Structures are given as structure tokens and as C-alpha cells.
Amino acid sequence: MSRTRGKSISPAASPVKFTLQVTSLLTSSGTKALQTVGIHLPGTIQFLPLHTPTVCIRSTLCQQLLPAMRGQGEVRLPQNKLNIILKGINMKTIRLAKYNVATIRYTAGLITGTALITCVLCSWAVPLPYYDGFEYAEGRLNDVGAPNWQAGSTGWELMVTNVAALEAPEGFPQAVGKGVRRAPSGTARRSVLAFDPIQAADGNEVYASFLIKILVPPPSTQVIGYLTSTSSSESSPQAGVFLTPDNRIGIGKRASSPGYTLGTNLDSGVHLVVFRYRFQPGNDEVSLWVDPPVSTFGASVPPEPLGTTTGGSDPSSIGYFQLYSSPSSGGMQYIDELRVGTSWRDVVPSGAPPMGSKLIFSSCPTWAKPGQILDPVTVQIASSSGTPVSSNGVPITIDVEEGPGPISGTTTRLTDESGKAVFTDLMLTVEGIYRLRAEASGIGLGLGAATSPVIQVSFLEPPTTLTITGWVYDKKGYVLAGVKGTPQARYNILASPDPAIPLSNWMVATVGDFDSLGNFRITNPVSPAIPRMFYAIIGPTSNTKTIPPSIVASPSHITIAPGQPFSLHVEATGPYLHYLWLKDGQILSDKTEPTLAIGAAKSTDAGNYAVIVANAAGATTSTWARVRVGLFAPEIIVQPQDQQIVQGGTAVFKVVADGTSPLWFQWYFNGVAIVGATNDVLTLTNVLPERSGEYWVVVSNSLGSIVSRSALLTVTETPTASPPTNMVGFAAIAGVTGGAGGFEVIATNYTQLRTYCRSNAPLIIKVVGRIEANEDYCYIRAPNKTIIGVGTNAEFVGDLRINTTNIIVANITFYNPDNDGITIDTGSSGTGAYVWVDHCTFIDCGDGSIDITKGADYVTVSWCKFLYPTRRTHAYVNLLGSSDSETESIGKLHVTFCYNWYGPGCIERMPSVRFGKVHVFNNYYDCPGNNYCVRTRLYAEVLVENNYFQSVQNPWERYVTRGPSGLLRAIGNITNNCVWNPSWTSGVELIPGTDYLPSFDPMPYTYTLLPAEWVPYYVTRYAGAGKPPYVEE
């Protein structure tokens, strides 16, 4: 975005030139440094008057020069000289950034004399009209927005971030850049914009506008921005915009509370706020508009305001806009697209009007009797986003798209001025299920056609409860349609192989959402492995979890002598599984068990075998297993791999071989047979440096032998550095502080913990001993909390649910057999964001250990340990984005996973990422028997860096459903004794991990990256609860 910077000044007729010799630079900390290179510093230069205490005047020469040396110009420092071209600007239009940490003071010597003066680089006043789309780097507004944004006080409470970028309303100019996250933490923060001051003359006006999205309302009424006459902080600004706890916008005139407040609560969408300061006889006036009509965009005269107020003393000018974060904590809003000007048109400009691109049915009946006139059917011209578009005289024709009979009546009508065509005499005469189709012609040619919801035509009265109205089923799949659901609510299609099973035990086959009229229609595939299945629909429900089959172990290659029996076996997980074996691509219709047993092997049994594993939620096919019948010497399928470990660690070498059974194995180290090492896997524990060297295996049978390649083991010295325990990653970007500065409280029971978590005050909550929840969720509803376990035995049984901001959870062991250990998502009190989970242990959590969904953002999970020692179903660890339709997570879910230990029993989601921008580094994966570790899904970007994967399946993979495929980049990882399986479940793609990730170029933060071979050493010693730095080592 191009912006004009500084004031527009008419040059003086004869500018005066002064050349000053720079002798030193005095920084804000008081240190001095010689200026030796040229620097360009555009801005305002002010030579301070004599009475200013910070200026040292050392000669009468300076006093003589000061009256002339008041001006503004371009500052350059070539060759150690400060050249100033003065332009005769009036002194009072210059703004001095008195308290800005970026203020720079120069001590300069006048070349023509011996006098010293001090000059200050000031914030400049931007010209009006002014527009800011916050197209800066991410960071604190006063840092990244300088020099436009200065003064005030710098903090993460006012942060420029992509997350806060808002979409402009239809008819408004397109939004660009980022936005500002406003998240009060208990310390007052301001960012100040100085503009050309508007003088106090009757009739002069100053307007400002911005977009706002309220994620979490404040706990009390707060001023969020204001127009005023000073760069100082004001509790009663000249024109203040306020936000109330019930999501209402207000305006105040020289007051600490609003004099007028909007009568309606704002919803969770994006809103346009406009306010005005008017100089007038008597008391000046301030006015407020919220979401003005599109027809007023770009108008020369504003519409009537929603409210006005007056009061207090009036200023001599208005020259500042300030964004303000309250000294009281709580709440979070996004602010974007700021405009300041002197007219309505300056701050509410008109963008391109919405263009008609398609038709929509804005009203349509869902039931009618045969031969009875339908309730009115309305077709509307709309934009691509569904916004109604005015367009008069467009011919619209309605016909039957699906259904057993024709439609009669006036089927072609013209749209009115609002773009609507209303059909009042349509009739369907044949019973059945219908869908109508609307098409435009004439001047509307090219508008997209529309399909209506389902219309049931029947002599029976319309159903009053959810009803299935359409059902088609064959071996390829089923189509299901129905009416009378809850509009916009979610429904589940349930399935069971036996209708006698209680409905509560049926599995979720698929999920969907009823449309705006409560109708639904869904198509779902059915695997040939399923001989019979029964279906039901329930709704509304929030459940989105389907559990398709997962193959834990595919059948293995085998070579068998003629006449010997053999079997192939698949191990899979999931409810209500069905199996169907294939040979050379052909179905073996009678082979429907997990084990395929063959009697005496014949030559015709040789071939490639696989098995389909299916349930109502999906199906997958195993990898192919080669069966050979005959006498074959050994051959090696997978060679042992080189390894690099730290002293004291564990090395695992594995070989995969095939040949006529039985096969014998003998491992060697530097040419010497290892006693007892006679299996296909060689495991070395507590390895010392002297075990470095070459390892290989000889595989033999009665027909011959084969020697594997040599695998090199390198053992490095034990690291001596302390582990990095500071907060890093996305939580660090957000400046998470938790309850710092608040009172310390002790929680020894659930009542205490629940009370403290819901308190509005910043708190450091110390958990002592074991606490068990007596409800589904322990909500953290108010911000600024640190929840930290004391010692080595702090435990919580339940789901800690975070629906607020600035939270730290540390040094606690979580158990929950029924749900998550920690859930970070959106609830009635807001959205979980700016969260650090550190040094916690999660054991046998029934859903996910930590799930981060529904728009949660800026989270770091570090030094945690995840275990499932007894649970073998749904041992799914970290889910980011709960479904493909979770659009509130687009542009959010910025999460860092670092130094974590995914231990035995972890099956998948370590993590699984939809939508998010996720950094996964220095984690240890030690969970053999898993499905996969890291998964990228639609819209995701995942950076997988310097992790250690030990004996796991699919260290990373891509899962394809719909929408843009997820991206993943893998750098510097160690994959020791790992298996890559593309067919353990449907939709999986094995990828090299070479995608370009725009969100990580450049990296958004600094961090300590350990060498991958060090990861097992550090993580196994320091991850989990009860470890340093929370207890002494």
C-alpha cells in the first residue's frame, strides 16, 4: 500500500540552510555512539524553545538562531553532517513524541560556531484524509506502525496480525493488509496517530471509521478508540467510542462513559463503526453510526446518526486519533480499515457495488398438497457471497429439476427493483419429492441458476418432526434426503449392522448440516466389503466425529513351500469392521475374516493379496502382500538403516527379508557375530561410544544365504547444555503472561479450581494434589490465568476447557477417560487464544489429549508427554480443526509444538492439522503400532523440523478430502526404523515434505533448534510434569 508520509508543506520563498556537525548520538538509554555512516531519517525536526528543560543552550548564538530554526524538512546524515532545509512552518503544527521509546536525540555542533543545541526527531502529522489497512509486519502496533503510530505505550495488547484482518462489507472498498488485535491484559496501552489538526471553527468536522469484530466482549464498559486534541492519555476523551459487556457500541463527549449507547447488541460478525466530532456554537457535538446502509457509501451528505451527545469542555483543535487498551483486563476485538477525514465520503467511501452473479431461492415451501397452489416462491438475484443485488426487469423462469410431474402456473416473471421475482400461483399435481430450478434469461443471461430445497408433495399432512423423504441404496452407496430438521443445525447419519443394537451404540457414518429450511440431502459411499447395514438420522447434534477403519498392520510377504499351510492377517481398528480379501485384484467373496487361512499351498495360490477393511464411516485397502509358492533362497526387501544417537540412547536395526520358510538371522558388529542376535530386529540399549561402528545381518535358509548392507552407528557424547525452557513459538509472539501480577491462590479441590478459573481477576492458581472434576468441562472463562501444579503429584481428572485469552497451564498430569485433557476452542465466553501449555503429562485421555479448534489461535505446547498405556481405541493426541467445515479457523490456528514426547500407545494426530499454520520441531515420536504422526489437511501449512521418529508408521502424510490440499515441509528429521504405508486408510498420500510454506518464509519468530540426534536425550529426561524448571533436578 502506498501512503503519503509527513505533512504537505508549501516551500518558503527563500529557505534558510543550516549545516550542523553531528558529534554523537544520545540513545534512549543514555549511551552515546559516534555517527560514522550516512543515515536517512525523514520526518519533522523541531528545535525546542528555551524554556524546555531537556534542551541545553550554551551560547547566545543559539538563542539568536532559535527563532529562525523552527521548521520541518528532510533529515540526512551524509559524511557525519546533519543538513536541515527549513521551510518556515508554523511551530504549533509540529508534534513532539515526548514519551515514545523511539524518540532519538542528536547532539550537534554548529560548524559556524562553537555552540551546541539539542534537536529531537518528532512524530509527523499525517495529512487528511488518512487510510490505514495496517499493512505492516506482525508485531506491536507502535513498533511496526512507526512513524505513523507513535507515542502512547507499547505492548502486545495492541498487536498487528494477519489473524485480525477483516473482510470489508459489500459495497465498501476491498480490505487490504492485516488488522489490530485489541486484548486488554490489565495494563493501559495506547497507540497514537497524529494528523493535520482541524481548528475549532464552527462547522468544521472530523470523521473516523473502522471495522470491528468482537470475539470476546469486555467485562466492563471500555473505551476502544477516540479523537482528541492531545497525544497524552485521556480517561475522558473528546470523542470516545465505547464497547459494553453486552456487545453494544457507544459514543461519549469529554466523558469516561458513553452519553449515547446503541440499543441493539452487535453479533459476532464484522461491523463498520463511524463517528464524528463537530465544532459548533455552544457545546461541540459527537455522533455515532454503526453499519450504515450501503446506499450511503460515498455519499456527500451523511445519513442521520444513530445517536449524538455533547458535554464537557471543547478543544481548540482535534489532531489525534488514539487506539486504546483498557487498564482492566478481559475481552478481545479485531480492528481494521481505519480512516480519518473531514467528510463522510472520506471515511465511508464507496467501493465497487455488489454485482449480481447468481440466483438464490430466498423463500420456498417444503410441503404442499397435490393440485394446491404452493406458498409463494421467491427468487432473488444475489452476489457471489449471497448478498441480495438490486436489478429490475430480469426474466426468471421456474421449472422442475427433480420430481415425478410438471409444474404449472405463471412460471416466468420479471424481477422488481430489489431484484426479486415472486411466484404466487405455482402448482404441482403429482405426489412425490421435487426440486425446482430457477434460471435467468434476457438481460440476466449469465446469472447462475438456483436449485430449490426439497418440496414434498403429498395428501398427508406435513411432518412435524424430522422425516426421511428420499432413500436410494445400492452397492455403490446410498442417497438420503429429509425435511423438518432444525435449520442450520448439525445432524448425524448413524449406522449399525444389526437394528436390534441400542441406538446409543450405533456408529456415526457421516455428518452434515440442515439447510436454512431444515432440509437435508446426502450421498455416502458404501464399500463392497459391507454385506448389510442399517441407517438412522439424528439431529440436532454437535458431534462431528466419524471413526473410519485404520489398518495397524497389513499382511506381510510370504514364501511357502508347496504343500505347507499358510495364512495372511490384517490388524485393524474401528467400530463394526467388515473384511473382504482380494487376490490379484479379484474379490474372494467368501473370505471375510481378518485372517485368510490357506490349507496346503498350491502353485495357483501364488499371487498378490490385499484386504478391504470397511465400516459405515469409510473403507481402506491394505498394502499388497506377495505370496510365492516354491523353493526360494532369501532376499532382502528392506535394508537396515544408518543411525546417529547420543551416548546412553537406544539403537534399533531392522531387516525385512523373504524366502522359503524358515528363515534364520545372525547380526554382526564390525565383523564379529553378536551373541543372541538372531531375530530380524536388533535392539541396543544404553549404548556407549565404543559401540559405534558397522552392523549387518546374514539371512539364510536351507537354500542359501544373503548379507545385508552395513549400517553405520554413530554414538555422540552426551550434551551438557541445559534444556531450553523459555516460552517460544506463537505463544511468545502473542506475549503470553498468564496471571503474572495477580494474586497467588491454592486449589486443593474442584470447587476451588472452578471458582478461580472463572474469576475475572488475574490469578496464579497453584494446584495441589489430585483434583477430580464433577462435570464435563472445567471452563476457563476469564483471561489472565496461570494454572500451575505444585511439586511432582499435581493431577487433574477432567477436561480443562479454555475459552479465553492469555492462559498458562504447567506442571500438571491430566487424566480423562471420557474426553479431552485440554480443549482450546470457542465457547459462550469467547475464543481460546494466546495459550502456553508447558511441562504437562497426559495419560489415557478419551478423545484428544490437547485439541485446538474453532478459531483458537497463538498457542504453544512444549515439553509435554503423551501416553496411552491402557487405551487402544481413539488414542488421538492433538487435533487442530475439528471438521472440514470449520471455516472460523481459516487464517487462525497458529500453533507451535516443541520438545514433546509422543510415547507408547499414541495412535495418531501428533498433530493432525486443518487450516492451521503449525510448527512442529524437536519432538520425540516413540509410539510403535501407530497409524501416523503428523498429518496435513485442507488449508494447512505444517513445518516439521528436527524431530526424531523411532519405529513408527508414516512420520508425516497428507490427507485429502476436499478443498485446497494441506502443505508440509520436513527438514532435518531422523526417521529410524520407520514404515511408510500409503494405504492404511483411504485418503492418505505419502509426500516427501518439500512444499513451500508462505507462512514460514520468513520465520515469524526465533527459537532454539536442537540437533535431531539430541532430541531423545533431552525430551525423555525433561518432558512431562514433575520436571525442571518446576521442580529441582
mmCIF file of C-alpha atoms in Angstrom, residues 18 41 219 221 236 241 276 314 318 335 413 643 681 701 726 728 738 744 816 824 829 844 875:
data_model
loop_
_atom_site.group_PDB
_atom_site.id
_atom_site.type_symbol
_atom_site.label_atom_id
_atom_site.label_comp_id
_atom_site.label_asym_id
_atom_site.label_seq_id
_atom_site.Cartn_x
_atom_site.Cartn_y
_atom_site.Cartn_z
ATOM 1 C CA PHE A 18 21.984 25.432 8.313
ATOM 2 C CA LEU A 41 15.680 9.927 8.632
ATOM 3 C CA PRO A 219 -16.038 -7.434 31.352
ATOM 4 C CA THR A 221 -17.570 -0.806 29.517
ATOM 5 C CA SER A 236 -12.445 11.352 29.229
ATOM 6 C CA VAL A 241 -16.049 5.110 21.129
ATOM 7 C CA ARG A 276 -17.780 12.382 14.109
ATOM 8 C CA ASP A 314 -14.277 21.949 23.980
ATOM 9 C CA ILE A 318 -8.672 17.978 17.003
ATOM 10 C CA ILE A 335 -9.986 -3.684 14.435
ATOM 11 C CA ARG A 413 -41.805 -13.438 -14.025
ATOM 12 C CA GLN A 643 21.782 -44.263 12.824
ATOM 13 C CA VAL A 681 15.308 -56.776 14.738
ATOM 14 C CA ASN A 701 17.512 -70.763 4.864
ATOM 15 C CA ASN A 726 11.738 -20.393 27.919
ATOM 16 C CA VAL A 728 8.898 -19.925 22.365
ATOM 17 C CA GLY A 738 -0.851 -15.709 32.211
ATOM 18 C CA GLU A 744 -1.475 -16.455 44.153
ATOM 19 C CA ASN A 816 -9.764 -38.113 31.347
ATOM 20 C CA ILE A 824 -8.871 -24.853 23.430
ATOM 21 C CA SER A 829 -17.414 -16.636 26.777
ATOM 22 C CA ASP A 844 -5.314 -42.139 28.546
ATOM 23 C CA ALA A 875 -5.807 -42.669 21.223
#
